[in-house]
Coordinates of C-alpha atoms in Angstrom, one line a residue:
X1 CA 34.9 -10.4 -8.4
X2 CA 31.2 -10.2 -9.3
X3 CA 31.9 -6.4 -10.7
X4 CA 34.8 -6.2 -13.2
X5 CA 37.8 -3.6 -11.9
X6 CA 38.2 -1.0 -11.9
X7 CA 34.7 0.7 -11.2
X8 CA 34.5 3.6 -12.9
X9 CA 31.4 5.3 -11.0
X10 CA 28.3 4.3 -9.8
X11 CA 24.6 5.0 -10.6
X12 CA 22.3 5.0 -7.7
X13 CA 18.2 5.0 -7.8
X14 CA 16.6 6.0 -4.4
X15 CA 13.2 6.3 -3.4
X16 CA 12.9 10.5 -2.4
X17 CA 9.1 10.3 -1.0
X18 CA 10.1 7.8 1.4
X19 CA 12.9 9.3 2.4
X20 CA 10.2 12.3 3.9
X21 CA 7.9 9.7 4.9
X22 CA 10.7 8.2 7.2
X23 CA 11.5 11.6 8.2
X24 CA 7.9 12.5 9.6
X25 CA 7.8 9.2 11.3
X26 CA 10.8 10.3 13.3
X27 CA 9.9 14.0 13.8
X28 CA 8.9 13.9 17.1
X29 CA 12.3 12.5 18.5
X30 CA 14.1 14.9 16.2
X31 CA 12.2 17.4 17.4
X32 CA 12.9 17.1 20.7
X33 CA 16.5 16.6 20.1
X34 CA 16.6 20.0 18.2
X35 CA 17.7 18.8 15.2
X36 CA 14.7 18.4 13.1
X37 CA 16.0 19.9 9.6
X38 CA 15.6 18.6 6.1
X39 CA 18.7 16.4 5.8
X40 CA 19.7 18.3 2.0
X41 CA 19.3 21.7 3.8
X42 CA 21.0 21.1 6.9
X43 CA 24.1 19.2 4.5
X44 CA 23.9 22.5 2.7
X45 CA 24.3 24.7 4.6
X46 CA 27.1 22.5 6.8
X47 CA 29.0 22.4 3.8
X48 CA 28.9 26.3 2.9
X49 CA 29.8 27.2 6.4
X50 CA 32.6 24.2 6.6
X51 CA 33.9 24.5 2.8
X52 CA 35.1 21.0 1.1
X53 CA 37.5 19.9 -1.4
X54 CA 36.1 20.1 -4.7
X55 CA 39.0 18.7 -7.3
X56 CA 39.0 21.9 -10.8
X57 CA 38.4 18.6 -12.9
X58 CA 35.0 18.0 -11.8
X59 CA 32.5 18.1 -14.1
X60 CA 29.1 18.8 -12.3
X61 CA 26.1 20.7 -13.9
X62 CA 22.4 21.2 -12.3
X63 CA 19.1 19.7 -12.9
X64 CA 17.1 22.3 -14.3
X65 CA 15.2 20.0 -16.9
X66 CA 12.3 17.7 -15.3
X67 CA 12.9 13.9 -15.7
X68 CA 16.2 14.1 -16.7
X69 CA 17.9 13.3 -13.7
X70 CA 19.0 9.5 -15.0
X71 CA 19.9 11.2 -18.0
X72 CA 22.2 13.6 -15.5
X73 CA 23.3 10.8 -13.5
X74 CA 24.8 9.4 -16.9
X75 CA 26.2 12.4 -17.9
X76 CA 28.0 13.1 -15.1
X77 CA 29.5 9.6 -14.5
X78 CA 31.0 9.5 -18.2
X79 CA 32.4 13.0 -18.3
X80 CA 34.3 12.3 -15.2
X81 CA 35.6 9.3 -16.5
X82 CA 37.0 11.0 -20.1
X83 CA 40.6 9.7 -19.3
X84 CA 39.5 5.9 -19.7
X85 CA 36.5 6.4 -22.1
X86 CA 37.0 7.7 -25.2
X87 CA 34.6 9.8 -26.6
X88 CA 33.9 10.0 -30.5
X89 CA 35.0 13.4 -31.9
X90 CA 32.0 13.8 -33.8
X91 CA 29.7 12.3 -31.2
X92 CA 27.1 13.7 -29.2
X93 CA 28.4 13.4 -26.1
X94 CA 32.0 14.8 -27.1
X95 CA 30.1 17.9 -28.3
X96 CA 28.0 18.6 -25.1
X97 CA 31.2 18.5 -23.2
X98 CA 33.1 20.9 -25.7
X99 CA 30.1 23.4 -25.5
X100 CA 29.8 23.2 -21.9
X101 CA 32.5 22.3 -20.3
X102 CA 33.8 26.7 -19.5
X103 CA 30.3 27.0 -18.6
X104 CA 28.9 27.1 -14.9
X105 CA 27.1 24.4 -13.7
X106 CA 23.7 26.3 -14.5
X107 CA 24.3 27.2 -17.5
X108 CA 25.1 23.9 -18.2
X109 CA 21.9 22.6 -16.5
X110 CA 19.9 24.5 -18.9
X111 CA 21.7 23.7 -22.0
X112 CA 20.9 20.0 -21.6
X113 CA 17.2 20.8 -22.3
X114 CA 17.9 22.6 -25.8
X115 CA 21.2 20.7 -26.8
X116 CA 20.2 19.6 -30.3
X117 CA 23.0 16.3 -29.6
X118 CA 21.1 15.3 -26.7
X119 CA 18.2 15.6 -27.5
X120 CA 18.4 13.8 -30.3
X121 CA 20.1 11.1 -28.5
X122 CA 17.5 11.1 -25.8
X123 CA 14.5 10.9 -28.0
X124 CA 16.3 7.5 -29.6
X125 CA 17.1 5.9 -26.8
X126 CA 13.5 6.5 -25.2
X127 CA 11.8 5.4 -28.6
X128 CA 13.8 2.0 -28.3
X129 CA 11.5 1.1 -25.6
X130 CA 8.2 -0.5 -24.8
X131 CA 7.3 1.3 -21.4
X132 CA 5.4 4.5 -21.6
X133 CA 7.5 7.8 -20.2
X134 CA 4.1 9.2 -18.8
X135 CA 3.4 6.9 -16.2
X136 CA 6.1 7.9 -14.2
X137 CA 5.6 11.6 -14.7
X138 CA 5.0 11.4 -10.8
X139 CA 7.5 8.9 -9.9
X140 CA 9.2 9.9 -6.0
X141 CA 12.4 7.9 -7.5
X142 CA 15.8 9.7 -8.1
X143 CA 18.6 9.0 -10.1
X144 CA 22.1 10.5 -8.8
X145 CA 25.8 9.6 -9.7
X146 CA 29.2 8.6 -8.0
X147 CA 32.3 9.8 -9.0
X148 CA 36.4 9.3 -8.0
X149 CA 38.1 12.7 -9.3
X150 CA 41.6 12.9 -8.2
X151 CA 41.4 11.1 -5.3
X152 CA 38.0 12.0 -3.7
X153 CA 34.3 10.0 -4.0
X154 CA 32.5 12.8 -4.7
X155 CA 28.1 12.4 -5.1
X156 CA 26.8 14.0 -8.0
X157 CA 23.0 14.9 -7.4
X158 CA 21.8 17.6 -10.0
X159 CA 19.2 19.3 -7.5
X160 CA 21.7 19.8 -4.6
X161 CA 23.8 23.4 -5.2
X162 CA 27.5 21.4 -5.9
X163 CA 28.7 18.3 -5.6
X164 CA 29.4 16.7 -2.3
X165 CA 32.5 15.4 -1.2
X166 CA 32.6 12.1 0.9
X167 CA 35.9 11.8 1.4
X168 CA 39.5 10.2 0.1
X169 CA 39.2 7.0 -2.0
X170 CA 40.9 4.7 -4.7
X171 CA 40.2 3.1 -7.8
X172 CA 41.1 -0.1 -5.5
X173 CA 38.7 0.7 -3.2
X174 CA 35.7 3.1 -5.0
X175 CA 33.0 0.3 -5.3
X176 CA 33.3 -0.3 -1.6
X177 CA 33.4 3.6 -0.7
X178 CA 30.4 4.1 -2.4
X179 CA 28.5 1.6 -1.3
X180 CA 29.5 2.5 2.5
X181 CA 28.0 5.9 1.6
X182 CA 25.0 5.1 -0.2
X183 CA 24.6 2.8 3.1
X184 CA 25.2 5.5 5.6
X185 CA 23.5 8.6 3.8
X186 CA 20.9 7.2 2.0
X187 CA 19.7 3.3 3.0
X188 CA 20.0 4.0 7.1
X189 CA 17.7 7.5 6.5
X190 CA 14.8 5.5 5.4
X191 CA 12.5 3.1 6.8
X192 CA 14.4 -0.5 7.2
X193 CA 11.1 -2.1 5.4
X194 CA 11.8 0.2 2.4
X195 CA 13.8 -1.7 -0.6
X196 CA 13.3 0.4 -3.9
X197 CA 16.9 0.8 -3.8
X198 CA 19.0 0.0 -7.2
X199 CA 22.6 0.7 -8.0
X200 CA 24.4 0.0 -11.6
X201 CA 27.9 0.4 -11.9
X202 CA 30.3 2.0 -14.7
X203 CA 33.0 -1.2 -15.3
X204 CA 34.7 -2.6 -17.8
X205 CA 32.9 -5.3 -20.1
X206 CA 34.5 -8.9 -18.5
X207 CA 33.3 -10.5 -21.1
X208 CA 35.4 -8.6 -23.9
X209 CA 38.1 -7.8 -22.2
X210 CA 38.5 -11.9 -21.4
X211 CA 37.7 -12.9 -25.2
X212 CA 35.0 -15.1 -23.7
X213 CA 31.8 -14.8 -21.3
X214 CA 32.9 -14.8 -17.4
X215 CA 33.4 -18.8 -16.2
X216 CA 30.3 -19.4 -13.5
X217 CA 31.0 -19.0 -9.8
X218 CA 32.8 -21.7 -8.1
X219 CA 31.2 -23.8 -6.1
X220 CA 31.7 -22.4 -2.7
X221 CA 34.6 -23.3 -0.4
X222 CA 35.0 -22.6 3.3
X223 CA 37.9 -20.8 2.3
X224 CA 36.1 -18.4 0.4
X225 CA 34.5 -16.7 3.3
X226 CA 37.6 -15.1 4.8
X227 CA 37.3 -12.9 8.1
X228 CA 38.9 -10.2 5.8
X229 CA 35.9 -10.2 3.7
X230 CA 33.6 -10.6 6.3
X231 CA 35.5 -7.7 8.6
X232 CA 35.0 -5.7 5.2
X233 CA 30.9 -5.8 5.0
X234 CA 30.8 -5.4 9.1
X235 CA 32.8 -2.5 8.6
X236 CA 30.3 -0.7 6.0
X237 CA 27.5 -1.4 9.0
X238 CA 25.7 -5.0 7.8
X239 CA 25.3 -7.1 10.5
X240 CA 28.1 -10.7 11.0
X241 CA 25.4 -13.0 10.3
X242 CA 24.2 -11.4 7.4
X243 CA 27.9 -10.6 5.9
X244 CA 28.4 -14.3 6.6
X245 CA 25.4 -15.3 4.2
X246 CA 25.9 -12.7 1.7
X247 CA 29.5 -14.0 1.0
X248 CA 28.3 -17.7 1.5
X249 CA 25.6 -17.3 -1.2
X250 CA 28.2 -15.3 -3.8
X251 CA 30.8 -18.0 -3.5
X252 CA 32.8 -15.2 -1.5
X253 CA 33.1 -12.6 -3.9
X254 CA 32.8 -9.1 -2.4
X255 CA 31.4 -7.1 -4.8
X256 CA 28.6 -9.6 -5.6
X257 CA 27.9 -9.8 -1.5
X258 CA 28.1 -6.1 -1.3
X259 CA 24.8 -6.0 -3.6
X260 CA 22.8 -8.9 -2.0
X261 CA 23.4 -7.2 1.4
X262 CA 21.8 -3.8 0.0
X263 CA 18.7 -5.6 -1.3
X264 CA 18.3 -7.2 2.3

């Protein structure tokens, strides 16, 4: 497959301003349906009167530092994952979790903005590149995580109270949970013409764990596009025809068709 198993988690970057732009285009027939809500209030508030499962080994903290929600996003998708990565004792990232990890999810919000491992680490990484932080000191994009924690996808967004919940999943099947939810609660609640969508996901390295770099895509055969795989993209809400070219076009791998058809 395009995305080397197992998935791990999944990073996804969303444009927040259209979202609300989207949302006052369709007030008027909200409105009139009585439903006319902001859609991370009205989750909110669902979910404290409903309750979810949230697994003890979750590892969620709050955004309470400003541009730091990729760094957040990051955070939470390796400290989730601490069975299968292996953190250096002495590292940065080891340390946060030791200091934080019997602290609330506030506390640990706020702690990301004075940790002196962080920071450090932060201030490297940023100094690595060539694009100036302060022009997007007003960018409307948003960086939030996806996680499996025994048995559940769970979205990790460091400006929403907890972490929500979307349900059982698999290490078989994460990827393709994910992207039916970043599909259904985040692509379908904007504008159609609207494509500042990215995702990256946490995998292993093919190339390393093969000894060599990944052999190119066959060329495509008919029996590449199965109906299974096909059945599979129609199922997460993309349309036949388009599931049908998607697969074509990635010699039928499902991962790699799963990505063309949420740039579409």
């Amino acid at each position: 497959q395009f995305t080397p198993a197992p998935c791990r988690a999944v990073i996804l970057l969303f444009p927040t301003s259209k979202l609300k732009e989207y949302k006052k285009e369709q007030a008027e027939k909200i409105k009139k349906e009585g439903q006319l809500k902001e859609y991370k209030k009205e989750q909110a508030e669902k979910i404290k009167k409903e309750g979810q499962t949230v697994s003890k080994n979750l590892y969620f903290m709050r955004q309470h530092v400003g541009m730091a929600c990729g760094s957040i996003a990051v955070i939470h998708c390796i400290l989730n994952n601490t069975n299968s990565i292996d953190l250096e004792n002495d590292g940065g990232m080891k340390k946060f979790l030791d200091r934080t990890l019997a602290k609330t999810p506030s506390e640990r919000g706020h702690m990301l903005g004075t940790d002196p491992d962080i920071t450090k680490g932060h201030g490297s990484a940023a100094n690595e590149g060539s694009t100036n932080p302060t022009d997007f000191l007003k960018t409307d994009l948003h960086f939030i995580g996806f996680v499996n924690v025994d048995g559940h996808l769970y979205e990790m967004d460091g400006t929403k109270e907890f972490p929500i919940n979307h349900g059982p999943t698999t290490p078989e099947t994460f990827l393709v949970d994910a992207a039916k939810t970043i599909k259904s609660e985040f692509v379908a609640r904007v504008s159609p013409a609207e494509l500042m969508f990215s995702v990256i996901a946490l995998a292993p390295n093919q190339a390393e764990d093969v000894g060599s770099a990944p052999a190119p895509a066959p060329v495509t055969q008919e029996s590449d596009v199965t109906e299974e795989k096909v059945n599979s993209l129609v199922s997460m809400g993309f349309a036949k025809e388009v599931a049908v070219e998607a697969l074509t076009a990635t010699a039928g791998k499902l991962d790699m068709a799963i990505n063309l058809c949420l740039g579409k």
